[in-house]
């Protein structure tokens, strides 16, 4: 019997109730690692960046793999729903198509049979591919702790690279998205080193919808990853776009502003300058595609 | 050993009961504990696809799973596809079109394609390329693999 050389000893446990989780977190806090698909965690453990005394599997908790949709409230997606399940679910493809688009860009198909939405968001990677769409859809996460559930807007949830607002004894149970405004169209554009299978150098999600109240007649929301400590929206750019009748020039100007806001660091994938220019290009491309789709529909 | 985890798992139709160290990767469990060395181990980071097996019918990376996680589940490895005397049409097509050179990536590609072709009996070349995009092959340049998938699709769904 061979145990992976180099991996420190750990126990594997399946949590059967939220109380199991709170109890273990309280008793053996520092040792416990919460586990979903493990596609982030295992690689970190393998490379010696993370260690665990207990791997606590949350996937089998009641409700963690459920998806429910209502016209009034929108969609609630259990944190343990895999990216392939999410991508193919009719309520997602019908009403939250940009989530499917985003899911399909993550790693590879085999990985997406394990990788979960909750894991992607809790990992708090600046390059998480589900995050830009989740932000423009104005998602909220449900967090469960010994004192009950609380709900938090996603833009409050990430506090830095790999850091979330989760408290010591808390875990994520689900992600909720309200129905997007009527007529909304969304697009997620990801640039990786290869067409498939790599992390984003830059990813941009654009959601656009008709809004007669603003001079542009259309409102946009823009979410960007990989170019700041957390995934972010660019409200000042969104405002600029709402203020004047739309034209290619305005879209270009807005994309340039997004580029100014972006704050990438040089990494193994790309230089700062390249990442900034790609924020500019992808934002323009995303805006243009969404705009064309809106005026043609 | 003190810290062990008892698992029951069905692999290629055969039920197994084993006691494993929780750190045992599924890929190592299959290769070392069960002697099923058809599942290959390449990058061990979920990138290359060589270790792909079917977990309850869906392709997954066996290097990104620990053995205790498959307790109560069903696994299919490349050994479950066909035998030397009775190759699966997919394997037959790979042989026919020379879709492998060193063969290291082949088991993972076969296990990826098996459920894919069941769900997509007539894939286009573009779709085939996407279906195998999570499997790296450093010999063939993929062209013959694509030929094999086309041939397999024809033979599996005449
Ligand atoms: C080869 C490869 C390619 C990849 N490509 C991409 C890519 O293109 N884009 C991308 O975005 N990601 C990519 N990833 C990263 C990863 O697969 C995804 O982020 C995935 O969605 C993580 O989900 P998981 O369920 O596997 O998370 P896990 O690894 O199980 O968990 C991730 C982290 O979140 C914590 N956590 C998990 N669930 C909860 C919970 N319910 N409550 C609190 N904390 C929790 C865990 O403790 C851990 O720290 C890739 C990974 C690999 C190995």
PDB file of C-alpha atoms in Angstrom, chain A residues 1-14 35-40 42-47 53 55 57 59-60 65 84 104 107-114 195-197, chain B residues 1 3-5 19-25 28 32-33 43-49 52 55 58-61 63-66 68-69 71 73 108 112 119 126 129-131 133-135:
ATOM      1  CA  UNK A   1       0.000   0.000   0.000  1.00  0.00           C
ATOM      2  CA  UNK A   2       1.509   3.213  -1.109  1.00  0.00           C
ATOM      3  CA  UNK A   3       0.771   6.618   0.284  1.00  0.00           C
ATOM      4  CA  UNK A   4       1.830   9.569  -1.742  1.00  0.00           C
ATOM      5  CA  UNK A   5       5.407  10.323  -0.781  1.00  0.00           C
ATOM      6  CA  UNK A   6       5.751  13.689   0.834  1.00  0.00           C
ATOM      7  CA  UNK A   7       2.127  14.120   1.798  1.00  0.00           C
ATOM      8  CA  UNK A   8       1.785  14.480   5.553  1.00  0.00           C
ATOM      9  CA  UNK A   9      -0.629  12.152   7.298  1.00  0.00           C
ATOM     10  CA  UNK A  10      -4.282  13.224   7.359  1.00  0.00           C
ATOM     11  CA  UNK A  11      -7.725  11.838   8.026  1.00  0.00           C
ATOM     12  CA  UNK A  12     -10.566  11.982   5.547  1.00  0.00           C
ATOM     13  CA  UNK A  13     -14.086  12.616   6.860  1.00  0.00           C
ATOM     14  CA  UNK A  14     -17.465  13.200   5.290  1.00  0.00           C
ATOM     15  CA  UNK A  35     -13.024  20.047   0.802  1.00  0.00           C
ATOM     16  CA  UNK A  36     -15.286  20.160  -2.229  1.00  0.00           C
ATOM     17  CA  UNK A  37     -13.889  18.948  -5.546  1.00  0.00           C
ATOM     18  CA  UNK A  38     -10.323  19.200  -4.260  1.00  0.00           C
ATOM     19  CA  UNK A  39      -9.046  20.451  -7.599  1.00  0.00           C
ATOM     20  CA  UNK A  40      -7.470  23.482  -5.979  1.00  0.00           C
ATOM     21  CA  UNK A  42      -5.088  18.775  -3.642  1.00  0.00           C
ATOM     22  CA  UNK A  43      -2.707  20.491  -5.989  1.00  0.00           C
ATOM     23  CA  UNK A  44      -1.750  22.887  -3.192  1.00  0.00           C
ATOM     24  CA  UNK A  45      -1.221  19.960  -0.819  1.00  0.00           C
ATOM     25  CA  UNK A  46       0.828  18.094  -3.403  1.00  0.00           C
ATOM     26  CA  UNK A  47       3.081  21.060  -3.849  1.00  0.00           C
ATOM     27  CA  UNK A  53      -4.795  17.094   9.608  1.00  0.00           C
ATOM     28  CA  UNK A  55      -9.882  16.735   5.085  1.00  0.00           C
ATOM     29  CA  UNK A  57     -15.679  16.702   2.731  1.00  0.00           C
ATOM     30  CA  UNK A  59     -20.191  17.708  -0.659  1.00  0.00           C
ATOM     31  CA  UNK A  60     -22.582  15.299   1.029  1.00  0.00           C
ATOM     32  CA  UNK A  65     -25.760  19.863  -4.730  1.00  0.00           C
ATOM     33  CA  UNK A  84     -20.343  20.640 -15.616  1.00  0.00           C
ATOM     34  CA  UNK A 104     -16.927  26.012 -19.845  1.00  0.00           C
ATOM     35  CA  UNK A 107      -9.502  23.872 -17.011  1.00  0.00           C
ATOM     36  CA  UNK A 108     -10.766  20.808 -18.805  1.00  0.00           C
ATOM     37  CA  UNK A 109     -13.892  18.655 -18.967  1.00  0.00           C
ATOM     38  CA  UNK A 110     -12.623  15.961 -16.601  1.00  0.00           C
ATOM     39  CA  UNK A 111     -11.675  18.604 -14.046  1.00  0.00           C
ATOM     40  CA  UNK A 112     -15.098  20.240 -14.299  1.00  0.00           C
ATOM     41  CA  UNK A 113     -16.734  16.965 -13.303  1.00  0.00           C
ATOM     42  CA  UNK A 114     -15.171  17.527  -9.867  1.00  0.00           C
ATOM     43  CA  UNK A 195      -7.308  28.086 -26.041  1.00  0.00           C
ATOM     44  CA  UNK A 196      -8.198  25.565 -23.357  1.00  0.00           C
ATOM     45  CA  UNK A 197      -6.947  24.356 -20.049  1.00  0.00           C
TER      46      UNK A 197
ATOM     47  CA  UNK B   1      -1.242   1.189  10.177  1.00  0.00           C
ATOM     48  CA  UNK B   3      -4.982   5.830  10.250  1.00  0.00           C
ATOM     49  CA  UNK B   4      -6.782   3.811   7.597  1.00  0.00           C
ATOM     50  CA  UNK B   5     -10.027   4.194   5.749  1.00  0.00           C
ATOM     51  CA  UNK B  19      -8.321  -0.578   3.772  1.00  0.00           C
ATOM     52  CA  UNK B  20      -6.265   2.381   2.571  1.00  0.00           C
ATOM     53  CA  UNK B  21      -4.154   5.171   3.923  1.00  0.00           C
ATOM     54  CA  UNK B  22      -6.341   8.257   3.282  1.00  0.00           C
ATOM     55  CA  UNK B  23      -3.433   9.847   1.413  1.00  0.00           C
ATOM     56  CA  UNK B  24      -3.531   7.211  -1.305  1.00  0.00           C
ATOM     57  CA  UNK B  25      -4.357   8.806  -4.624  1.00  0.00           C
ATOM     58  CA  UNK B  28      -2.012   4.939  -7.071  1.00  0.00           C
ATOM     59  CA  UNK B  32      -0.535  -0.420  -6.823  1.00  0.00           C
ATOM     60  CA  UNK B  33      -3.380  -1.869  -4.760  1.00  0.00           C
ATOM     61  CA  UNK B  43       1.665  15.449 -14.559  1.00  0.00           C
ATOM     62  CA  UNK B  44      -0.104  14.622 -11.258  1.00  0.00           C
ATOM     63  CA  UNK B  45      -1.594  18.107 -11.303  1.00  0.00           C
ATOM     64  CA  UNK B  46      -4.795  17.498 -13.242  1.00  0.00           C
ATOM     65  CA  UNK B  47      -3.466  18.958 -16.466  1.00  0.00           C
ATOM     66  CA  UNK B  48      -2.395  16.163 -18.809  1.00  0.00           C
ATOM     67  CA  UNK B  49      -5.362  13.773 -18.664  1.00  0.00           C
ATOM     68  CA  UNK B  52      -8.517   9.816 -16.625  1.00  0.00           C
ATOM     69  CA  UNK B  55     -16.296   7.684 -11.881  1.00  0.00           C
ATOM     70  CA  UNK B  58     -18.131  10.485 -15.877  1.00  0.00           C
ATOM     71  CA  UNK B  59     -14.490  11.122 -16.795  1.00  0.00           C
ATOM     72  CA  UNK B  60     -12.396  12.469 -13.913  1.00  0.00           C
ATOM     73  CA  UNK B  61      -8.703  12.879 -13.084  1.00  0.00           C
ATOM     74  CA  UNK B  63      -4.611  11.956  -9.678  1.00  0.00           C
ATOM     75  CA  UNK B  64      -6.881  14.612  -8.131  1.00  0.00           C
ATOM     76  CA  UNK B  65      -8.860  12.172  -6.001  1.00  0.00           C
ATOM     77  CA  UNK B  66      -7.931  10.318  -2.878  1.00  0.00           C
ATOM     78  CA  UNK B  68     -11.469   7.232   0.244  1.00  0.00           C
ATOM     79  CA  UNK B  69     -13.502   9.570  -1.928  1.00  0.00           C
ATOM     80  CA  UNK B  71     -16.001   4.665  -1.388  1.00  0.00           C
ATOM     81  CA  UNK B  73     -18.832   4.405  -6.164  1.00  0.00           C
ATOM     82  CA  UNK B 108      -6.918   8.560 -20.678  1.00  0.00           C
ATOM     83  CA  UNK B 112     -12.577  10.368 -21.959  1.00  0.00           C
ATOM     84  CA  UNK B 119     -23.685  11.189 -25.828  1.00  0.00           C
ATOM     85  CA  UNK B 126     -14.093  20.736 -34.177  1.00  0.00           C
ATOM     86  CA  UNK B 129     -10.824  18.508 -30.859  1.00  0.00           C
ATOM     87  CA  UNK B 130     -12.728  20.103 -28.017  1.00  0.00           C
ATOM     88  CA  UNK B 131     -13.620  16.702 -26.503  1.00  0.00           C
ATOM     89  CA  UNK B 133      -8.692  19.167 -25.334  1.00  0.00           C
ATOM     90  CA  UNK B 134      -8.111  17.983 -21.763  1.00  0.00           C
ATOM     91  CA  UNK B 135      -5.753  15.212 -22.880  1.00  0.00           C
TER      92      UNK B 135
END
